mmCIF file of C-alpha atoms in Angstrom:
data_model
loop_
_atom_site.group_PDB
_atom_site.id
_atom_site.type_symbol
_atom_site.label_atom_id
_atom_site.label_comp_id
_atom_site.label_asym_id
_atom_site.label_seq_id
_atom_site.Cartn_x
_atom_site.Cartn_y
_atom_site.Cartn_z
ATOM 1 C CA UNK A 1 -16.936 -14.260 20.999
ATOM 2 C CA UNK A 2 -13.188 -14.722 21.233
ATOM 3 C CA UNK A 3 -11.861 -17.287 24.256
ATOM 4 C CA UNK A 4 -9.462 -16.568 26.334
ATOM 5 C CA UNK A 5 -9.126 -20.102 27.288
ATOM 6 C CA UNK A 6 -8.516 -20.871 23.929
ATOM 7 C CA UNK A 7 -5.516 -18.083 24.133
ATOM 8 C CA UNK A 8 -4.374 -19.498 27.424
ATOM 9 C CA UNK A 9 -3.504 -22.890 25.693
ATOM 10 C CA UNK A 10 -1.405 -21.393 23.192
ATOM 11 C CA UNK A 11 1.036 -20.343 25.697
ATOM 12 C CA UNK A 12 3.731 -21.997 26.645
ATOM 13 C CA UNK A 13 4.275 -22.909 29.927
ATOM 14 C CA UNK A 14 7.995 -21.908 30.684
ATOM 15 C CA UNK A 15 6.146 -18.258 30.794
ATOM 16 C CA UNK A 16 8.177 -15.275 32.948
ATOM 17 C CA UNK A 17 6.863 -12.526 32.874
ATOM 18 C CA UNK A 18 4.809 -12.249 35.781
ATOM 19 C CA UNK A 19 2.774 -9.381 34.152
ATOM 20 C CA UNK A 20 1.756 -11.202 30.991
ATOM 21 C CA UNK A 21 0.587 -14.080 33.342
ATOM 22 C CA UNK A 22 -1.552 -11.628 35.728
ATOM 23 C CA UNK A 23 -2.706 -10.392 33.035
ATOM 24 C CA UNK A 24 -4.071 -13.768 31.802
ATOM 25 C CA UNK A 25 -4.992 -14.895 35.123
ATOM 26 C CA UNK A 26 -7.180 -11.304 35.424
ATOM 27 C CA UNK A 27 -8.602 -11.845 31.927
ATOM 28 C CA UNK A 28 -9.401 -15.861 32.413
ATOM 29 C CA UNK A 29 -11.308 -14.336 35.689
ATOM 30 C CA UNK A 30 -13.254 -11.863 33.111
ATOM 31 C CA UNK A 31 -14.601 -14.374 30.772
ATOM 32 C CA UNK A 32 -15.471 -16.469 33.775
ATOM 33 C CA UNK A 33 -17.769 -13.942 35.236
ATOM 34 C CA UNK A 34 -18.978 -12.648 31.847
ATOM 35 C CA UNK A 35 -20.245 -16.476 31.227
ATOM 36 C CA UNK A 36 -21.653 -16.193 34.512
ATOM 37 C CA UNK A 37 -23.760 -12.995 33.323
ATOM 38 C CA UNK A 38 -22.020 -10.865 35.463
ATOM 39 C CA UNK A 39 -20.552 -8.767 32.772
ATOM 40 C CA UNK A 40 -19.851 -5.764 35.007
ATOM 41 C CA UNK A 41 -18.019 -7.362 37.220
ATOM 42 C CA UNK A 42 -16.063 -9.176 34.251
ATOM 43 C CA UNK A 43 -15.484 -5.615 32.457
ATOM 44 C CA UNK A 44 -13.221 -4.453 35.856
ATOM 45 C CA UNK A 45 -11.506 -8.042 35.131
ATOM 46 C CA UNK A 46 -10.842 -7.209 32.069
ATOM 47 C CA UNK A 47 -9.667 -3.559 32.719
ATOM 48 C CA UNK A 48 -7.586 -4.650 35.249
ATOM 49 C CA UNK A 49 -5.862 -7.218 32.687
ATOM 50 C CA UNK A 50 -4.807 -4.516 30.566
ATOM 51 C CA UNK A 51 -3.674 -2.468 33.483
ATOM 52 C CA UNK A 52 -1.093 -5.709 34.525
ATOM 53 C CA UNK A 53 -0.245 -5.468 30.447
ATOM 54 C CA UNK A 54 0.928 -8.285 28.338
ATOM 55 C CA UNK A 55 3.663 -8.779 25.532
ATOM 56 C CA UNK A 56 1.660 -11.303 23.872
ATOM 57 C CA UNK A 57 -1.007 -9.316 21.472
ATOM 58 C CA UNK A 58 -3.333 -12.448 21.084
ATOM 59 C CA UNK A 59 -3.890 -12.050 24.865
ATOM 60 C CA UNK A 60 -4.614 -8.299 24.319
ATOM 61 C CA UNK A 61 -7.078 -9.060 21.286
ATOM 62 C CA UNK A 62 -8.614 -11.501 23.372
ATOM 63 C CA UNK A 63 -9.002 -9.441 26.132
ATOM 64 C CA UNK A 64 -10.421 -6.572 23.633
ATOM 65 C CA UNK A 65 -12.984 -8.848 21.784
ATOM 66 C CA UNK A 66 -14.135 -9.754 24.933
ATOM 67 C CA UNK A 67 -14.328 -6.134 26.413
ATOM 68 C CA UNK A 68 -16.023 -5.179 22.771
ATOM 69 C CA UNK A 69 -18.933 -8.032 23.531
ATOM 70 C CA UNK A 70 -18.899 -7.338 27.740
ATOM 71 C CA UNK A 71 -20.090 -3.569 26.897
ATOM 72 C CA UNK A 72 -22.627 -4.846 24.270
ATOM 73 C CA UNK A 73 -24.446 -6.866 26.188
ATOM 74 C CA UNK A 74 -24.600 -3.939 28.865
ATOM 75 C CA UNK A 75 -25.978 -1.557 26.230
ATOM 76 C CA UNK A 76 -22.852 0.579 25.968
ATOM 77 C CA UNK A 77 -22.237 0.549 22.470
ATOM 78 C CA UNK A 78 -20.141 3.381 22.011
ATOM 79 C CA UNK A 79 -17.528 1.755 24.213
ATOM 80 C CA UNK A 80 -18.343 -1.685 22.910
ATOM 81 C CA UNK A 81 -17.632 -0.416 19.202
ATOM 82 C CA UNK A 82 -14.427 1.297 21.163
ATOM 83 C CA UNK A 83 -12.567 -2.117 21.748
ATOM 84 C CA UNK A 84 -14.197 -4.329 18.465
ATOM 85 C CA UNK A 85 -11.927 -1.421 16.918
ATOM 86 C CA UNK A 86 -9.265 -2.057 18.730
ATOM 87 C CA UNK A 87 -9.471 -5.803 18.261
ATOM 88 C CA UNK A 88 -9.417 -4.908 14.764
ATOM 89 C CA UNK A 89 -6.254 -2.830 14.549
ATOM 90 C CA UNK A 90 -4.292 -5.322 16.198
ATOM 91 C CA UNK A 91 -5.984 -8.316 14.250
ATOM 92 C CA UNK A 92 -4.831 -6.445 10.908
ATOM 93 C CA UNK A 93 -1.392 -5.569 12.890
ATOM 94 C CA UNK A 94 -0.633 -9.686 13.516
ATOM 95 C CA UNK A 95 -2.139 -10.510 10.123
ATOM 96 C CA UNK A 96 -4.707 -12.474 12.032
ATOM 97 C CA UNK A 97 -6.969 -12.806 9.044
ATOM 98 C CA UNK A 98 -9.615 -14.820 11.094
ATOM 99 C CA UNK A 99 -8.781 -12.348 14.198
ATOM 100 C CA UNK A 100 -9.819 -9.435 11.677
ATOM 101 C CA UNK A 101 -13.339 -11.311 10.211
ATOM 102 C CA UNK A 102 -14.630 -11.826 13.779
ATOM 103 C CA UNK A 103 -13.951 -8.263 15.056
ATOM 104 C CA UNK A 104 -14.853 -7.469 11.630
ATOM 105 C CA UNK A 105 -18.300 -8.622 12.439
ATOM 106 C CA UNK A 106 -18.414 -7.787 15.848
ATOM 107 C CA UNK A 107 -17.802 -4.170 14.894
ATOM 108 C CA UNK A 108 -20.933 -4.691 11.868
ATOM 109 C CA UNK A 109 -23.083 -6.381 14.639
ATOM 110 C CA UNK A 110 -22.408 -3.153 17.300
ATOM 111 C CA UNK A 111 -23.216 -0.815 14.460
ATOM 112 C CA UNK A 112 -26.228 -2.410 13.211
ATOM 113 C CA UNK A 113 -27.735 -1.686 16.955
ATOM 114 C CA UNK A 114 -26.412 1.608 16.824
ATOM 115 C CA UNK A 115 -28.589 2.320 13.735
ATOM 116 C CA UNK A 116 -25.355 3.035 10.825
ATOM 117 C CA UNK A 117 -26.727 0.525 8.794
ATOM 118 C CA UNK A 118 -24.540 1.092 5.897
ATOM 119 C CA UNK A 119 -21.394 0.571 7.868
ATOM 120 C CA UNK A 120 -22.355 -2.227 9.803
ATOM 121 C CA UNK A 121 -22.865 -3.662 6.061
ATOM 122 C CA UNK A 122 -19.284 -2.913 4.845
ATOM 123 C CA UNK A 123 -17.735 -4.782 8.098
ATOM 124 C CA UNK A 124 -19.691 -7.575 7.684
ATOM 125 C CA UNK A 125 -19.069 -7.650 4.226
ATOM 126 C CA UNK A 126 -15.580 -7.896 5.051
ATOM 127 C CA UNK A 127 -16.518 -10.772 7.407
ATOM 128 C CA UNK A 128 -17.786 -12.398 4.581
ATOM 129 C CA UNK A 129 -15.096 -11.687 2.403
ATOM 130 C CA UNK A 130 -12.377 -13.064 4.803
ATOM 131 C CA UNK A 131 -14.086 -16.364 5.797
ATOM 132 C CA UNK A 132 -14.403 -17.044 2.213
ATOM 133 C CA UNK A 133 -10.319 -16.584 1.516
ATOM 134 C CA UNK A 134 -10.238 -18.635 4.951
ATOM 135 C CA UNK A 135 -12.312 -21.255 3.628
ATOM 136 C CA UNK A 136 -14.079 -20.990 7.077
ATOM 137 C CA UNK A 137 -17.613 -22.344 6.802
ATOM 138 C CA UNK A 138 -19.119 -21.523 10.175
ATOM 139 C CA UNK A 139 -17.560 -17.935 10.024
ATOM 140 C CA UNK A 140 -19.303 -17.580 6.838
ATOM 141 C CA UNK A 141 -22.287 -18.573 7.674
ATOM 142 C CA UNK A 142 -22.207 -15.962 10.485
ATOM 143 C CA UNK A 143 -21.055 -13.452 8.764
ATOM 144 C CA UNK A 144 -24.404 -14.494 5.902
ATOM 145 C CA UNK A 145 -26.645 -14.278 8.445
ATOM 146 C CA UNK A 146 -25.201 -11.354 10.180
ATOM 147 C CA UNK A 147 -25.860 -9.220 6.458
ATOM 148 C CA UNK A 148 -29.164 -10.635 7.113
ATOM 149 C CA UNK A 149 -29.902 -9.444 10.164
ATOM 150 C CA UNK A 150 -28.158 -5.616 9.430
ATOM 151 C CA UNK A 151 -30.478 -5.536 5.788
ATOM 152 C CA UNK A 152 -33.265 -6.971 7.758
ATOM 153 C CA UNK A 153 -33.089 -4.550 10.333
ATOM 154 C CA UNK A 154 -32.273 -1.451 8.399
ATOM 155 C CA UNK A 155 -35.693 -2.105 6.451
ATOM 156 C CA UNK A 156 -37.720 -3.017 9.710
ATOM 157 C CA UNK A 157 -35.775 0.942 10.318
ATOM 158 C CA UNK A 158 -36.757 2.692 6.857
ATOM 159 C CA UNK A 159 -40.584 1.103 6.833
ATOM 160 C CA UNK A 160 -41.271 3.123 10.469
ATOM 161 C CA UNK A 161 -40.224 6.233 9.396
ATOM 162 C CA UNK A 162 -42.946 5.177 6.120
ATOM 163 C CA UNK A 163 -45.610 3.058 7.119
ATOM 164 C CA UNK A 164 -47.900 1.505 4.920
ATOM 165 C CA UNK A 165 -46.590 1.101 1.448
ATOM 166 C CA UNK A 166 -42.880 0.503 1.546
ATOM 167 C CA UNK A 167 -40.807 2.627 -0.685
ATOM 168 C CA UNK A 168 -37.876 0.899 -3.177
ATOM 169 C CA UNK A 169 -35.046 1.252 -0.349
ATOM 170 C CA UNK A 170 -37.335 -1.026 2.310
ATOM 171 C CA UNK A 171 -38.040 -3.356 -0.811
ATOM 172 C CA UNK A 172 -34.580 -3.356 -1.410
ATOM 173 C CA UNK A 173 -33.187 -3.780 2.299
ATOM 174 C CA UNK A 174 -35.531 -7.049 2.572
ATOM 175 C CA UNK A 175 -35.000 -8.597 -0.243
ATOM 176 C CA UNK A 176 -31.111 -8.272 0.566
ATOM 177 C CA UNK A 177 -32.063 -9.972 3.624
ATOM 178 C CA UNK A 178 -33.928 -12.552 2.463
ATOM 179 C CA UNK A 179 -30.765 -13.124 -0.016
ATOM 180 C CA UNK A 180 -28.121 -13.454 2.618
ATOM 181 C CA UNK A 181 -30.522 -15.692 5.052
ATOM 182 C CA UNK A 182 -30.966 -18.022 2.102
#
C-alpha cells in the first residue's frame, strides 16, 4: 500500500494552494480511517480528496493506490482494478519506476482474485522486472511471491474444474509456484 503520510512529508511547507492542501488533509483523513478498518468511510475521504483536486500528481497516485486497495478489501474489484490503473498511468506519466512496480502489482494482485490469471501474471511480471532494474529487494520479493500466489492460485483454479488427476497446465501452474516461492 502506498502512504500518504509518506507523500505529505515530501511537501514543502510554504504550500498555497488551499486545494492541494484540502486535498491532502481529506486524503491523510482516508488512510486514517482505512487503517482503522473503516474503509467505507475512508473511500468518501478519498473521493472527496479528488473532488478538492491537487497539482501535485504524487498526491493523486497516492490517493489512487489507496482508493485501488480501499475497494479491494471491500470486494469491489472492478472499481479497485479501476484506480490500480489509474495509479499506473500516472506512475508511467512521472516516470515513477517504483510508483509503476507497486501499482504494477496491485493491478496483478486485483486480477488474480478476479480469476484473469494470465494477466495478473504479466503485471506482476512487470513488478518483478522493475524492482530488479530498481535494485529493490523487498519489492522483489513481493512481487516473487505475488507470481506465487497468482500460479498457485490459477492451478488450485484449473484442478476444480478437473479433479483427480491433474492435467499438464495444473502441473505446470504449481510447479511455477513452487519456483517463484523458492
Amino acid at each position: 500500500m502506498s502512504s500518504l503520510s509518506a507523500s505529505a512529508e515530501n511537501l514543502t511547507d510554504t504550500q498555497t494552494n488551499d486545494g492541494s492542501s484540502m486535498c491532502l488533509e481529506l486524503a491523510l483523513e482516508g488512510e486514517r480511517l482505512c487503517k482503522s478498518g473503516d474503509c467505507r468511510a475512508g473511500v468518501a475521504f478519498f473521493q472527496a480528496a479528488i473532488q478538492a483536486g491537487t497539482d501535485d500528481l504524487r498526491i493523486l497516485s497516492a490517493i489512487y493506490s489507496q482508493l485501488g486497495n480501499a475497494y479491494f478489501y471491500l470486494g469491489d474489484y472492478s472499481k479497485a482494478m479501476d484506480f490500480h490503473k489509474l495509479d499506473l498511468t500516472l506512475a508511467r506519466s512521472m516516470n515513477d519506476k517504483l510508483g509503476e512496480a507497486k501499482s504494477s502489482g496491485n493491478l496483478g494482485n486485483t486480477l488474480k482474485v478476479m480469476g484473469r490469471f494470465d494477466e495478473a501474471a504479466i503485471c506482476c511480471e512487470r513488478h518483478l522486472t522493475l524492482a530488479r532494474q530498481l535494485g529493490d529487494r523487498l519489492s522483489e520479493s513481493r512481487a516473487l511471491y505475488n507470481l506465487g500466489n497468482v500460479y498457485h492460485s490459477k492451478g488450485k483454479h484449473m484442478g476444480q474444474r478437473d479433479p483427480g488427476d491433474f492435467s499438464d497446465d495444473v502441473k505446470e501452474a504449481l510447479m511455477k509456484a513452487v519456483g517463484y516461492y523458492q
